Short mmCIF file of N, CA and C in Angstrom, two decimals:
data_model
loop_
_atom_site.label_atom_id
_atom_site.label_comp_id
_atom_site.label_asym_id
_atom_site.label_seq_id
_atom_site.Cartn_x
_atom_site.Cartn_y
_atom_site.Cartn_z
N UNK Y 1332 48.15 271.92 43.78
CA UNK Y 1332 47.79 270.84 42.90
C UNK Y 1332 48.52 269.57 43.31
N UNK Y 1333 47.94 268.61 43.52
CA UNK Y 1333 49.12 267.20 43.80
C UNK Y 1333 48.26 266.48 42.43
N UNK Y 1334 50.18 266.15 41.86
CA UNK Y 1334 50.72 265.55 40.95
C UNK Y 1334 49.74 264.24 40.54
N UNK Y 1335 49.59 263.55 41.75
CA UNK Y 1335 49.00 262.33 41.94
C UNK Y 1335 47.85 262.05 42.02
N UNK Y 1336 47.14 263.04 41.82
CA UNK Y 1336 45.48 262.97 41.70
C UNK Y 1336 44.99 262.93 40.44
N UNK Y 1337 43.76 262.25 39.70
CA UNK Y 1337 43.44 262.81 38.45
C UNK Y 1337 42.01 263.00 38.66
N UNK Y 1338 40.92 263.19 37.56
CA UNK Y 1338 39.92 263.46 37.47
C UNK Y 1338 39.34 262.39 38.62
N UNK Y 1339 39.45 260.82 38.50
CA UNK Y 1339 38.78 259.91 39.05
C UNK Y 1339 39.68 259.14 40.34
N UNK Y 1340 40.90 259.27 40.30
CA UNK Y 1340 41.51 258.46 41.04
C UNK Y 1340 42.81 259.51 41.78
N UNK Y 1341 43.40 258.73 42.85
CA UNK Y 1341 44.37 259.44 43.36
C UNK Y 1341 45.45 258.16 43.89
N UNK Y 1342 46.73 258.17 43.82
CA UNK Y 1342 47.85 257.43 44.06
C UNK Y 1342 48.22 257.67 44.84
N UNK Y 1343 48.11 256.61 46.18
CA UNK Y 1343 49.04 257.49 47.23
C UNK Y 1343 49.83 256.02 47.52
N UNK Y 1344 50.58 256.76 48.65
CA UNK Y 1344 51.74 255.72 48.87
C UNK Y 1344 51.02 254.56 50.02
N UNK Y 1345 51.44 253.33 50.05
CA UNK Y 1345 51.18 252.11 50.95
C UNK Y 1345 51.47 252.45 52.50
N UNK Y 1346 50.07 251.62 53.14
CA UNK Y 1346 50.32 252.38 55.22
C UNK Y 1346 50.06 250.83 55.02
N UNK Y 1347 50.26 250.46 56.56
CA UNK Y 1347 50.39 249.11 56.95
C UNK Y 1347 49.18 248.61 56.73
N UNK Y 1348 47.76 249.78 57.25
CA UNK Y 1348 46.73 249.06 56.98
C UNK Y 1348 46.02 249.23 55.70
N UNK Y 1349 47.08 248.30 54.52
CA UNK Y 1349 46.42 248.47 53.08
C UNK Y 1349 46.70 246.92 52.69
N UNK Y 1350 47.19 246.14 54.16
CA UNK Y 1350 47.18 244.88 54.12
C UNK Y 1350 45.86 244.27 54.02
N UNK Y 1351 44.82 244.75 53.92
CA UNK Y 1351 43.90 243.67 53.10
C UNK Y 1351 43.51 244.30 51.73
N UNK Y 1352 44.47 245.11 51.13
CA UNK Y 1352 44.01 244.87 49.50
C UNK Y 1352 44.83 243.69 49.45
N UNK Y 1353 46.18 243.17 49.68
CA UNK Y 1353 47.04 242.04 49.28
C UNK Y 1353 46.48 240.81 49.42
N UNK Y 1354 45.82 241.10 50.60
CA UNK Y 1354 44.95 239.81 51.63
C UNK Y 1354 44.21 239.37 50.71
N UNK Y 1355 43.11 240.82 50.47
CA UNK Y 1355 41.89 240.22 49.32
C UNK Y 1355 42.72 239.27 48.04
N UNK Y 1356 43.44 240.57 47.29
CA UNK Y 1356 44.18 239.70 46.34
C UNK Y 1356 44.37 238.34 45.75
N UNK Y 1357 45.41 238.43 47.15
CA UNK Y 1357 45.89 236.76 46.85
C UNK Y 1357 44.65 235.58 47.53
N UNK Y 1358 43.26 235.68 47.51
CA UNK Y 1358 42.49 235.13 47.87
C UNK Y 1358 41.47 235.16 46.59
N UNK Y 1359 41.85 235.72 45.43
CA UNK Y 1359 41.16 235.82 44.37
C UNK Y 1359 41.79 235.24 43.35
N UNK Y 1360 41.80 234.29 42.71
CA UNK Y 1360 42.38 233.79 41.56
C UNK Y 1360 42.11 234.45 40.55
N UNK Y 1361 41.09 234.85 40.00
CA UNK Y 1361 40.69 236.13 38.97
C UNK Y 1361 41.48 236.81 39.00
N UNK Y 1362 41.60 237.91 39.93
CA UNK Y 1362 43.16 238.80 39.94
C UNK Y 1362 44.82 238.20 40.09
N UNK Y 1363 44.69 236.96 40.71
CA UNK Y 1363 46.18 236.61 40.64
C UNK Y 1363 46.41 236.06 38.75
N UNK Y 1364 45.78 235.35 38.44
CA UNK Y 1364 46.01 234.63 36.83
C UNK Y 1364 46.08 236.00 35.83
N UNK Y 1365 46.02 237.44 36.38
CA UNK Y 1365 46.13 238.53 35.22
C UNK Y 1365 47.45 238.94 35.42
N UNK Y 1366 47.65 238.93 37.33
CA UNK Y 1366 49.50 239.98 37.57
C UNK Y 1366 50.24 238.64 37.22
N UNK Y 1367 49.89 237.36 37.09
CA UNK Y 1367 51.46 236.26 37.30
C UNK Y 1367 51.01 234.96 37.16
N UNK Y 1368 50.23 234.48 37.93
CA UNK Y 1368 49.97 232.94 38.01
C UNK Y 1368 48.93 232.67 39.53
N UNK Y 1369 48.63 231.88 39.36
CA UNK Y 1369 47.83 231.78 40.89
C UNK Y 1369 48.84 230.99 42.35
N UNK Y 1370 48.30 231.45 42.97
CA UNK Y 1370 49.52 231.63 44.24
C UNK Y 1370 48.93 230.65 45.25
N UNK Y 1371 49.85 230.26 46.47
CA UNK Y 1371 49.37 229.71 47.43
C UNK Y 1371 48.58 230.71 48.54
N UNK Y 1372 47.32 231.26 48.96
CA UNK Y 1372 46.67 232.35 50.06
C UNK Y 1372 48.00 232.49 51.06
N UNK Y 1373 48.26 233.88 50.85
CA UNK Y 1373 48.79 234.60 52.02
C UNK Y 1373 48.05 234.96 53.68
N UNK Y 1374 48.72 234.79 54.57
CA UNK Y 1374 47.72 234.91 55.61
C UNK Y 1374 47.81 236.49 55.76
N UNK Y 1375 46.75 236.73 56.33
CA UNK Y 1375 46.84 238.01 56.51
C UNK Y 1375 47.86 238.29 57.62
N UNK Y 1376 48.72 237.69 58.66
CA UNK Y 1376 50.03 238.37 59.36
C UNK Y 1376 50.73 238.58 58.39
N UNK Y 1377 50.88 237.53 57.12
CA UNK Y 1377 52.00 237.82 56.93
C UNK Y 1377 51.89 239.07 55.64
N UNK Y 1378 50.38 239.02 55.55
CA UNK Y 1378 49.96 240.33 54.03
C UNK Y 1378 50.16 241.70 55.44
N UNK Y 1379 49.96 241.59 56.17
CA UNK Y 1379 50.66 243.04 57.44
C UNK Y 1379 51.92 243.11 57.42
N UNK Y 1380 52.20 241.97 57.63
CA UNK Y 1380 54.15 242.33 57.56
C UNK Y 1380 54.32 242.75 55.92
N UNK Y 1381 53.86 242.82 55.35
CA UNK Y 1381 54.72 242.61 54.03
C UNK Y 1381 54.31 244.15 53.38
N UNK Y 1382 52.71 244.57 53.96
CA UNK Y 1382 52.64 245.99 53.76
C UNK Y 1382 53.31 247.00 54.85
N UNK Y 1383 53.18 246.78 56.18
CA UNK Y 1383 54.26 247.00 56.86
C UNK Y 1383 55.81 247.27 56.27
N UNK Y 1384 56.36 246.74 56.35
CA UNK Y 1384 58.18 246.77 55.28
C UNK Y 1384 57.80 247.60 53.89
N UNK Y 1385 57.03 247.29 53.33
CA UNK Y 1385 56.55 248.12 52.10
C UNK Y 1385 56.51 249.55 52.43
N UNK Y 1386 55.67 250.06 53.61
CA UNK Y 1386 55.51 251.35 53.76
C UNK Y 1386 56.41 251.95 54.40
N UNK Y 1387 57.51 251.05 55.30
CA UNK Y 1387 58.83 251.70 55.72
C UNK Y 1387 59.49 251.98 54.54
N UNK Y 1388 59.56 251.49 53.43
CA UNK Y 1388 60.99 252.16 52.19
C UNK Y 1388 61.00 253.27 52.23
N UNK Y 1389 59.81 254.10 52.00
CA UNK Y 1389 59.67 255.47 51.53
C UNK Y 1389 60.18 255.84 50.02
N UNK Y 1390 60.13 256.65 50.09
CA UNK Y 1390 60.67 257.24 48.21
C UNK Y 1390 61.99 256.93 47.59
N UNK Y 1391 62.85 256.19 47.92
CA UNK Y 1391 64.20 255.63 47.25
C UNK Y 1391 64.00 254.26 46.91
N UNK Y 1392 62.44 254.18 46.88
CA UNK Y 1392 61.84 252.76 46.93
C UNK Y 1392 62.24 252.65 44.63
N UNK Y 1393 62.94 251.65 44.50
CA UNK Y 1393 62.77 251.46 42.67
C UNK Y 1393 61.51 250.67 42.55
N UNK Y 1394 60.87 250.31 43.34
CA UNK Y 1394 59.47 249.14 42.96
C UNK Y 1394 58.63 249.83 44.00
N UNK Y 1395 57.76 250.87 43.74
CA UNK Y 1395 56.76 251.19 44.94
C UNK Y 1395 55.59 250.84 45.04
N UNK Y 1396 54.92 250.17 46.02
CA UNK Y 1396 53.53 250.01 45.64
C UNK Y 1396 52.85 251.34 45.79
N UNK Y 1397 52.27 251.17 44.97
CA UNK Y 1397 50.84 252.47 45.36
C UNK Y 1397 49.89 252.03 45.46
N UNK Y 1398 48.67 252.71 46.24
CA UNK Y 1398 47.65 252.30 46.27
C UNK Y 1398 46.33 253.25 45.26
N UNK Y 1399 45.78 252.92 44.23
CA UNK Y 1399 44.84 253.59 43.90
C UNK Y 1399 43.74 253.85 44.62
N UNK Y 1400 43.19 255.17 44.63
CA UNK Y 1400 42.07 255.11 45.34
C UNK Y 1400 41.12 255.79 44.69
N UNK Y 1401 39.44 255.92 44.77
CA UNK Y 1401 38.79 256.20 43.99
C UNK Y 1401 38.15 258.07 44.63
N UNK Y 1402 37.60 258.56 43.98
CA UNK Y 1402 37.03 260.18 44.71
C UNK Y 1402 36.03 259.38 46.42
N UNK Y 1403 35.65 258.56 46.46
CA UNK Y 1403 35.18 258.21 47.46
C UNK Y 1403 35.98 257.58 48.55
N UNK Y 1404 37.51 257.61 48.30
CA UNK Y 1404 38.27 256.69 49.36
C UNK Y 1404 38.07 255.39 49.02
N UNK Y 1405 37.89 254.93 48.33
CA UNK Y 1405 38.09 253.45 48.36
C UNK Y 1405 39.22 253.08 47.97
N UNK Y 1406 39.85 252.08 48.36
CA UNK Y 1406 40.68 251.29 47.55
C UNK Y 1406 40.24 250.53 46.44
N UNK Y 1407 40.66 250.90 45.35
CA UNK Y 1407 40.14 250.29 44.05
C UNK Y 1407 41.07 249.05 43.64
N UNK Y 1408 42.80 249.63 43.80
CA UNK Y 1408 43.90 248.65 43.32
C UNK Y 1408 44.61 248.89 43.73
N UNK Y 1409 46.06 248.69 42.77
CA UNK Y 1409 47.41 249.39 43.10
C UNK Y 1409 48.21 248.88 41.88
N UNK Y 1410 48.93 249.63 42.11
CA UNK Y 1410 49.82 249.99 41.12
C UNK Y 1410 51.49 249.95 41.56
N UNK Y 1411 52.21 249.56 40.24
CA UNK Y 1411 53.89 249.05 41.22
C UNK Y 1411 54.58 248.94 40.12
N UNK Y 1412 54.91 250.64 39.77
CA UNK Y 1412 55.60 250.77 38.86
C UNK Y 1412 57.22 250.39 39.41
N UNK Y 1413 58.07 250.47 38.29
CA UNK Y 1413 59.34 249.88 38.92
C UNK Y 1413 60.18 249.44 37.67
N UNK Y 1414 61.75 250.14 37.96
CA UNK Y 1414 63.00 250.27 37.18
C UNK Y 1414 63.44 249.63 36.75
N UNK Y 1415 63.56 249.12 35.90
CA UNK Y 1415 64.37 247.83 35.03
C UNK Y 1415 65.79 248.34 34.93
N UNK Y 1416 65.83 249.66 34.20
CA UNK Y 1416 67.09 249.77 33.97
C UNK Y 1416 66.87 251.16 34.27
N UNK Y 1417 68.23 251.92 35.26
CA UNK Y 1417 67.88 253.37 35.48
C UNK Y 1417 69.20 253.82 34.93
N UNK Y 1418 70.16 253.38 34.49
CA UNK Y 1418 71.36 253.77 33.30
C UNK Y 1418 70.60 254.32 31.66
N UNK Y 1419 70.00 253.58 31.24
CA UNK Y 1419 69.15 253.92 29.96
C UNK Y 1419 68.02 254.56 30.20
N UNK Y 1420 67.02 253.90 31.47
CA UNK Y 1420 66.17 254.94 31.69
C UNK Y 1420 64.78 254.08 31.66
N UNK Y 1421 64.80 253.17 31.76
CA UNK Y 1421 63.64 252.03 31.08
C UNK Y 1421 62.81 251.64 32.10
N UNK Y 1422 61.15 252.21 32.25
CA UNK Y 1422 60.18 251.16 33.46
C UNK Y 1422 59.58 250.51 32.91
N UNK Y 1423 58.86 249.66 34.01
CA UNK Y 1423 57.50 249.42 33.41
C UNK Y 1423 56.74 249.37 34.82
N UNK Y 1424 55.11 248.63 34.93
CA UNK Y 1424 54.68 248.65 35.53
C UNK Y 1424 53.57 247.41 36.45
N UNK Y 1425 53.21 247.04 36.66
CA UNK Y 1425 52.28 245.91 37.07
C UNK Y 1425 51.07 246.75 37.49
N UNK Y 1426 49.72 246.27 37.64
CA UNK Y 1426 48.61 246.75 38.11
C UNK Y 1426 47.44 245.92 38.24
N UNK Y 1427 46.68 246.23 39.05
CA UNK Y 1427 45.21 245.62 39.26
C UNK Y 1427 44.48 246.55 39.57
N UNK Y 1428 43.15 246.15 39.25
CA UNK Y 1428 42.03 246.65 39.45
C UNK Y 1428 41.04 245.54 39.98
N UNK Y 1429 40.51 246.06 41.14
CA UNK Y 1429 39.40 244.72 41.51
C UNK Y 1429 38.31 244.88 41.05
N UNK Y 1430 37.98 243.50 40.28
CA UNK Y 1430 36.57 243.37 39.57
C UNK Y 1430 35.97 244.20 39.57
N UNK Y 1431 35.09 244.50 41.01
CA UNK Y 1431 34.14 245.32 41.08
C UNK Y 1431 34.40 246.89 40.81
N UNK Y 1432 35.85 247.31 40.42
CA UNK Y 1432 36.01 248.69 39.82
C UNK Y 1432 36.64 248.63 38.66
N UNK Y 1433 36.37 247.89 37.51
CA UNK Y 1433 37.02 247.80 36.30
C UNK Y 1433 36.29 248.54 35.37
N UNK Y 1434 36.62 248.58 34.39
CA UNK Y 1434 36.20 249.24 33.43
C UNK Y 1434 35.48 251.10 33.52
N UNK Y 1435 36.04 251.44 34.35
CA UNK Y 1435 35.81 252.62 34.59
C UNK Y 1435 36.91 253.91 34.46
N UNK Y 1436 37.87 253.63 33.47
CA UNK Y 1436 39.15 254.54 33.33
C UNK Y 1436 39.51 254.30 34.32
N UNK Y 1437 39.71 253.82 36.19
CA UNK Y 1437 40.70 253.90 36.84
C UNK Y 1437 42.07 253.28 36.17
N UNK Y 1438 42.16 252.49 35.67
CA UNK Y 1438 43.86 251.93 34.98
C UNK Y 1438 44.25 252.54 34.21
N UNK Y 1439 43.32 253.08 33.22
CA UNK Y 1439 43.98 254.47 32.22
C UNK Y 1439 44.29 255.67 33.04
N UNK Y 1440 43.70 255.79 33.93
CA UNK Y 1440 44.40 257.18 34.25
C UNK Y 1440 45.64 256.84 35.36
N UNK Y 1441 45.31 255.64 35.87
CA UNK Y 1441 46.57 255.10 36.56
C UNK Y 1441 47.96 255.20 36.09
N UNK Y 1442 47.83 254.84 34.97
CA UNK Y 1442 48.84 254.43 33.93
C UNK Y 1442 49.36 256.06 33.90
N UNK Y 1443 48.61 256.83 33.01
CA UNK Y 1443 49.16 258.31 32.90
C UNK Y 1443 49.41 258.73 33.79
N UNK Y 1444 49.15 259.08 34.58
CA UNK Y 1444 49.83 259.78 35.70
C UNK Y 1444 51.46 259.27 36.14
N UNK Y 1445 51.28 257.71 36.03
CA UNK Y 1445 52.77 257.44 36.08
C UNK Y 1445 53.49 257.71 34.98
N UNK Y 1446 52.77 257.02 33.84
CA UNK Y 1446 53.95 257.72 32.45
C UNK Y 1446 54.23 258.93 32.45
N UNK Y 1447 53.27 260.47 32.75
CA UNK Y 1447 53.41 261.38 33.28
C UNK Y 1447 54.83 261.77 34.15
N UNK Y 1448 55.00 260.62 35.40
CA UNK Y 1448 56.00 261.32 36.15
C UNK Y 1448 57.34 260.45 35.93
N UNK Y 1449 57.25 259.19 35.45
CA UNK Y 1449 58.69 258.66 34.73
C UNK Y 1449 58.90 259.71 33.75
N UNK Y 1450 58.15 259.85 32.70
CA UNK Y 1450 58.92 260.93 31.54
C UNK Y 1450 59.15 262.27 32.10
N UNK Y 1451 58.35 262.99 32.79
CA UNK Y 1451 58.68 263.97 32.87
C UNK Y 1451 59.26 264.54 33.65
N UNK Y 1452 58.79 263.71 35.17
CA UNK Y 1452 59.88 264.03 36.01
C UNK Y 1452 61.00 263.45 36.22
N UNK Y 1453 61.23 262.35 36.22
CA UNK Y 1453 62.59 261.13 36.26
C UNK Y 1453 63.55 261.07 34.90
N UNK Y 1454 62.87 261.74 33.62
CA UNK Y 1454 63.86 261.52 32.72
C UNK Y 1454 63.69 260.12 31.90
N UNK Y 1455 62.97 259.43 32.28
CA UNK Y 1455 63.23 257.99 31.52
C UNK Y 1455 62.75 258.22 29.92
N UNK Y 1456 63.40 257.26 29.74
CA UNK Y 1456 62.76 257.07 28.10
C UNK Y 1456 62.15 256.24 27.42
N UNK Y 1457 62.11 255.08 28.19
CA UNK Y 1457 61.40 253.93 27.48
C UNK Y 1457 60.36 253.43 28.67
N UNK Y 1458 58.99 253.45 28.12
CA UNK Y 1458 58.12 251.91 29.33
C UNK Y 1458 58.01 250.74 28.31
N UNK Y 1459 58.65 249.55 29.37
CA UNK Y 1459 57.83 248.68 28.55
C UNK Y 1459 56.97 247.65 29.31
N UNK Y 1460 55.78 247.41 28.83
CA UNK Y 1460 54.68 246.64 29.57
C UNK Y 1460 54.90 244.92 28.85
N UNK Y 1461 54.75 244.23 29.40
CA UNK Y 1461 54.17 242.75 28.90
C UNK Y 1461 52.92 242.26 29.59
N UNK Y 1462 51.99 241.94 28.61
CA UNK Y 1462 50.57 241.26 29.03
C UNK Y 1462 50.11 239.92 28.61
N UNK Y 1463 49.51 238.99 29.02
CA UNK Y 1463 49.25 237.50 28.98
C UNK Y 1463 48.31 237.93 27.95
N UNK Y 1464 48.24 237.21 26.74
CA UNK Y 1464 47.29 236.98 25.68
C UNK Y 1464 45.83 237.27 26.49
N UNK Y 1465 45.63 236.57 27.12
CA UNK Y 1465 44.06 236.41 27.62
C UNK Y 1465 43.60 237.21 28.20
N UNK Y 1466 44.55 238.33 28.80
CA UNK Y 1466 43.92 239.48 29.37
C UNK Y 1466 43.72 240.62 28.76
N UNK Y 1467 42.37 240.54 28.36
CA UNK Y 1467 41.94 241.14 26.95
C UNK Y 1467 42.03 242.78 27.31
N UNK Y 1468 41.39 243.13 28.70
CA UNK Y 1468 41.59 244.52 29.34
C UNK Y 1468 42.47 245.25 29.30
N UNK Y 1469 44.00 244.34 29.36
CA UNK Y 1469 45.06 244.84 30.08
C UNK Y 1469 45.87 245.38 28.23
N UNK Y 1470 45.31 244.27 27.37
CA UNK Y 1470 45.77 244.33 26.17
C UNK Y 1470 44.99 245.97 25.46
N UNK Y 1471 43.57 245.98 25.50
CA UNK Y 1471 42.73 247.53 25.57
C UNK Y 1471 43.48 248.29 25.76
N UNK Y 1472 43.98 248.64 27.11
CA UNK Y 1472 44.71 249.38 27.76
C UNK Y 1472 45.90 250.53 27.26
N UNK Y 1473 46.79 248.76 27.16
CA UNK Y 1473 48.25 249.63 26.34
C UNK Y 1473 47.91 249.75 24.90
N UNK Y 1474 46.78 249.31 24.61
CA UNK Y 1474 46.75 249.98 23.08
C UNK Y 1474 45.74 251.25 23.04
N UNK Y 1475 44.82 251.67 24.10
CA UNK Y 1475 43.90 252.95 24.08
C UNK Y 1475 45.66 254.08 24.69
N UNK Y 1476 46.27 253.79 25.54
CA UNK Y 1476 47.23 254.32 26.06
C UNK Y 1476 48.32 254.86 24.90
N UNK Y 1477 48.82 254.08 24.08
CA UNK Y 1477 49.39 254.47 22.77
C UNK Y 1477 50.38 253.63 23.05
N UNK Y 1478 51.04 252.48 23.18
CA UNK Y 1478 52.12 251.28 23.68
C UNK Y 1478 52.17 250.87 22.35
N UNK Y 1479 53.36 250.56 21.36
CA UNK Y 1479 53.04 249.42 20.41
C UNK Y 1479 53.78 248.34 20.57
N UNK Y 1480 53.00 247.21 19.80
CA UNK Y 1480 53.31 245.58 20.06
C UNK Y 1480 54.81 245.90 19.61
N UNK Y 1481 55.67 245.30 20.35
CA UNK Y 1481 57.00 244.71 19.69
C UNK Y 1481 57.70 243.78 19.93
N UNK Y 1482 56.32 242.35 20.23
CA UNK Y 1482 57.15 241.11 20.03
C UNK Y 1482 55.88 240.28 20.76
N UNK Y 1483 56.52 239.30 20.74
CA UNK Y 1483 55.46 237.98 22.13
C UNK Y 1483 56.66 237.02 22.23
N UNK Y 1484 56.24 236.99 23.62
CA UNK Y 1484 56.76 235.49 24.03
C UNK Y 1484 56.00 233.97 23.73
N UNK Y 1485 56.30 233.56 23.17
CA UNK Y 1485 55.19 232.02 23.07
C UNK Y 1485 55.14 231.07 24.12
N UNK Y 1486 54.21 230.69 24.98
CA UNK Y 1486 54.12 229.90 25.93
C UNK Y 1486 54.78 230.07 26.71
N UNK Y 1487 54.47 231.64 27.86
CA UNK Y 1487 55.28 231.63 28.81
C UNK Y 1487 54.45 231.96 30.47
N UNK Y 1488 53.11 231.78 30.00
CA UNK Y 1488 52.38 231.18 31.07
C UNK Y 1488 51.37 230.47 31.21
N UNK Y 1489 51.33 229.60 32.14
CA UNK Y 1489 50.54 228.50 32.72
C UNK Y 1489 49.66 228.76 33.27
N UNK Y 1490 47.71 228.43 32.84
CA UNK Y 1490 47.09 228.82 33.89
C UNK Y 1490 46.00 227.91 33.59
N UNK Y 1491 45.08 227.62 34.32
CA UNK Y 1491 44.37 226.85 34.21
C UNK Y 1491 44.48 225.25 32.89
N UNK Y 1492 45.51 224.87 33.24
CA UNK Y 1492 45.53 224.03 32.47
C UNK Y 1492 45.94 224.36 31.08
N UNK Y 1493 46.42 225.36 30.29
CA UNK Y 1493 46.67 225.66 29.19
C UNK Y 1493 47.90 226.94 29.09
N UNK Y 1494 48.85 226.89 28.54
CA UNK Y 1494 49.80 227.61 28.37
C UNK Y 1494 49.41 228.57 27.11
N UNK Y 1495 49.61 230.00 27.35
CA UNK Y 1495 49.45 231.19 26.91
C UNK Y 1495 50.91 232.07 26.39
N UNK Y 1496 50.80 232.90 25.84
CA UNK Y 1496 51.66 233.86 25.02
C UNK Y 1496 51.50 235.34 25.81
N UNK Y 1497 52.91 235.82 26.38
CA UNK Y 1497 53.23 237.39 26.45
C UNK Y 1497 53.51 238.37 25.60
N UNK Y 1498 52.45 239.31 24.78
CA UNK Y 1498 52.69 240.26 24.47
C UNK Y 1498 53.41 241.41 24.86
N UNK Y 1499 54.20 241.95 24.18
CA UNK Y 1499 55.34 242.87 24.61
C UNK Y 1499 54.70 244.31 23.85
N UNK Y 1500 54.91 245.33 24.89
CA UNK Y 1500 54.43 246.34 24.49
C UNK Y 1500 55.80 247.52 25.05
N UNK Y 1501 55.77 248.94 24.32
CA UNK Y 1501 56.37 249.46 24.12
C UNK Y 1501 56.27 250.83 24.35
N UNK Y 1502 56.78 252.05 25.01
CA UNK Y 1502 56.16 253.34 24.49
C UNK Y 1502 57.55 254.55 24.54
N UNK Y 1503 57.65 255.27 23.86
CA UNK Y 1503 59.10 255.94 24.29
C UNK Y 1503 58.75 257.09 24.29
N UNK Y 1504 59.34 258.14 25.42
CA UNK Y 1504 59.36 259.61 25.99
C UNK Y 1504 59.08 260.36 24.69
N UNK Y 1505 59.34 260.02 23.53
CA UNK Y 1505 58.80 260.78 22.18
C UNK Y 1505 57.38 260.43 22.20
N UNK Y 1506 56.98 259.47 21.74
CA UNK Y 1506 55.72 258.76 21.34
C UNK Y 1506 54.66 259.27 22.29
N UNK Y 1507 55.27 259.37 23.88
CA UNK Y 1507 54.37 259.73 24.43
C UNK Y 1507 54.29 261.34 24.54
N UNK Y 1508 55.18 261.86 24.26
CA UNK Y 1508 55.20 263.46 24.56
C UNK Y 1508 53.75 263.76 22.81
N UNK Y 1509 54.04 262.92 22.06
CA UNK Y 1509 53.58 263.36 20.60
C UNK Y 1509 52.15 262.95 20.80
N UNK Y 1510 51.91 261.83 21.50
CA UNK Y 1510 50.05 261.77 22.05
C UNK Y 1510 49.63 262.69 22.49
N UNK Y 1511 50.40 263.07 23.56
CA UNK Y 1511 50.19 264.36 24.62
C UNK Y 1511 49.22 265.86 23.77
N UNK Y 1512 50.75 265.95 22.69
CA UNK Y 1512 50.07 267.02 21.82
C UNK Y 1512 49.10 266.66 21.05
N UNK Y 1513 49.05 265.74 20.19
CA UNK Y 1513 48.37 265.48 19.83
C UNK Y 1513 46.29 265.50 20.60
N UNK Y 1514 46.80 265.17 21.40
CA UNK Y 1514 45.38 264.88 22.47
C UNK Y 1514 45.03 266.84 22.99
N UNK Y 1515 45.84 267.47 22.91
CA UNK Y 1515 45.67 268.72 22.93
C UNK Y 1515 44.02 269.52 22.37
#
């Protein structure tokens, strides 16, 4: 059985040539204004070097990219979960999905599989996610997932001309073990 597979998607780790999901990426403003802000285009040498060094860390990596992929091999997204605090025990995660594969459970099951192996295998106890008001998907998400609100930031990003609010979301190694059964 590998850990990292689910019904629809499979997580594997970053190879050099996964330098044009970054490429595409940062050439899409749609996907950059959901992970952060919109960026200056990366060239693709330097989206090779940067998946390149990425895929040398290997597993002592605290920020790994992964790459989602779909039952057909595609690259759908990626995913880059990563340690805030590994004394208390606390992640969270970043993610995309490209347009053309949204709304199809790949990010929900993305998501579980990692909450899956922070809680159960790593021990952690807390995720916490933050999402831009406007990204109505990402907001779906941690609330179909079981995350609860516990706070916002007011005006802490800039995008098209109008400043927006970060929702703070929440989930702890209880909460999620008690969905689990619950979903039983």
């Amino acid at each position: 059985m590998n850990f990292w597979k689910g019904e629809k998607i499979t997580l594997r780790a970053i190879e050099p040539e996964d330098y044009d999901l970054f490429f595409e990426a940062l050439q899409d403003a749609t996907i950059q204004k959901y992970e952060s802000d919109i960026r200056i285009p990366m060239s693709q040498n330097a989206s090779k070097d940067f998946a390149l060094n990425q895929s040398l860390k290997g597993n002592d990596n605290d920020s790994p990219f992964l790459i989602i992929v779909d039952n057909d091999n595609n690259k759908v997204g990626m995913a880059t979960p990563s340690i805030t605090d590994r004394r208390v025990g606390v992640f969270t995660c970043g993610m995309f999905i490209k347009p053309e594969y949204q709304h199809k459970g790949y990010a929900y099951e993305a998501l579980s599989i990692i909450l899956r192996y922070y809680f159960d295998q790593m021990r952690f106890c807390k995720f916490n996610a933050s999402v831009y008001e406007y990204n109505t998907s990402s907001n779906k998400l941690c609330e179909k997932i079981g995350l609860a609100v516990e706070g916002r930031r007011r005006k802490t990003v800039f995008v098209d001309g109008k400043f927006y609010d970060e929702i703070l979301y929440g989930l702890t190694d209880d909460e999620f073990h008690q969905q689990i059964q619950y979903a039983k």
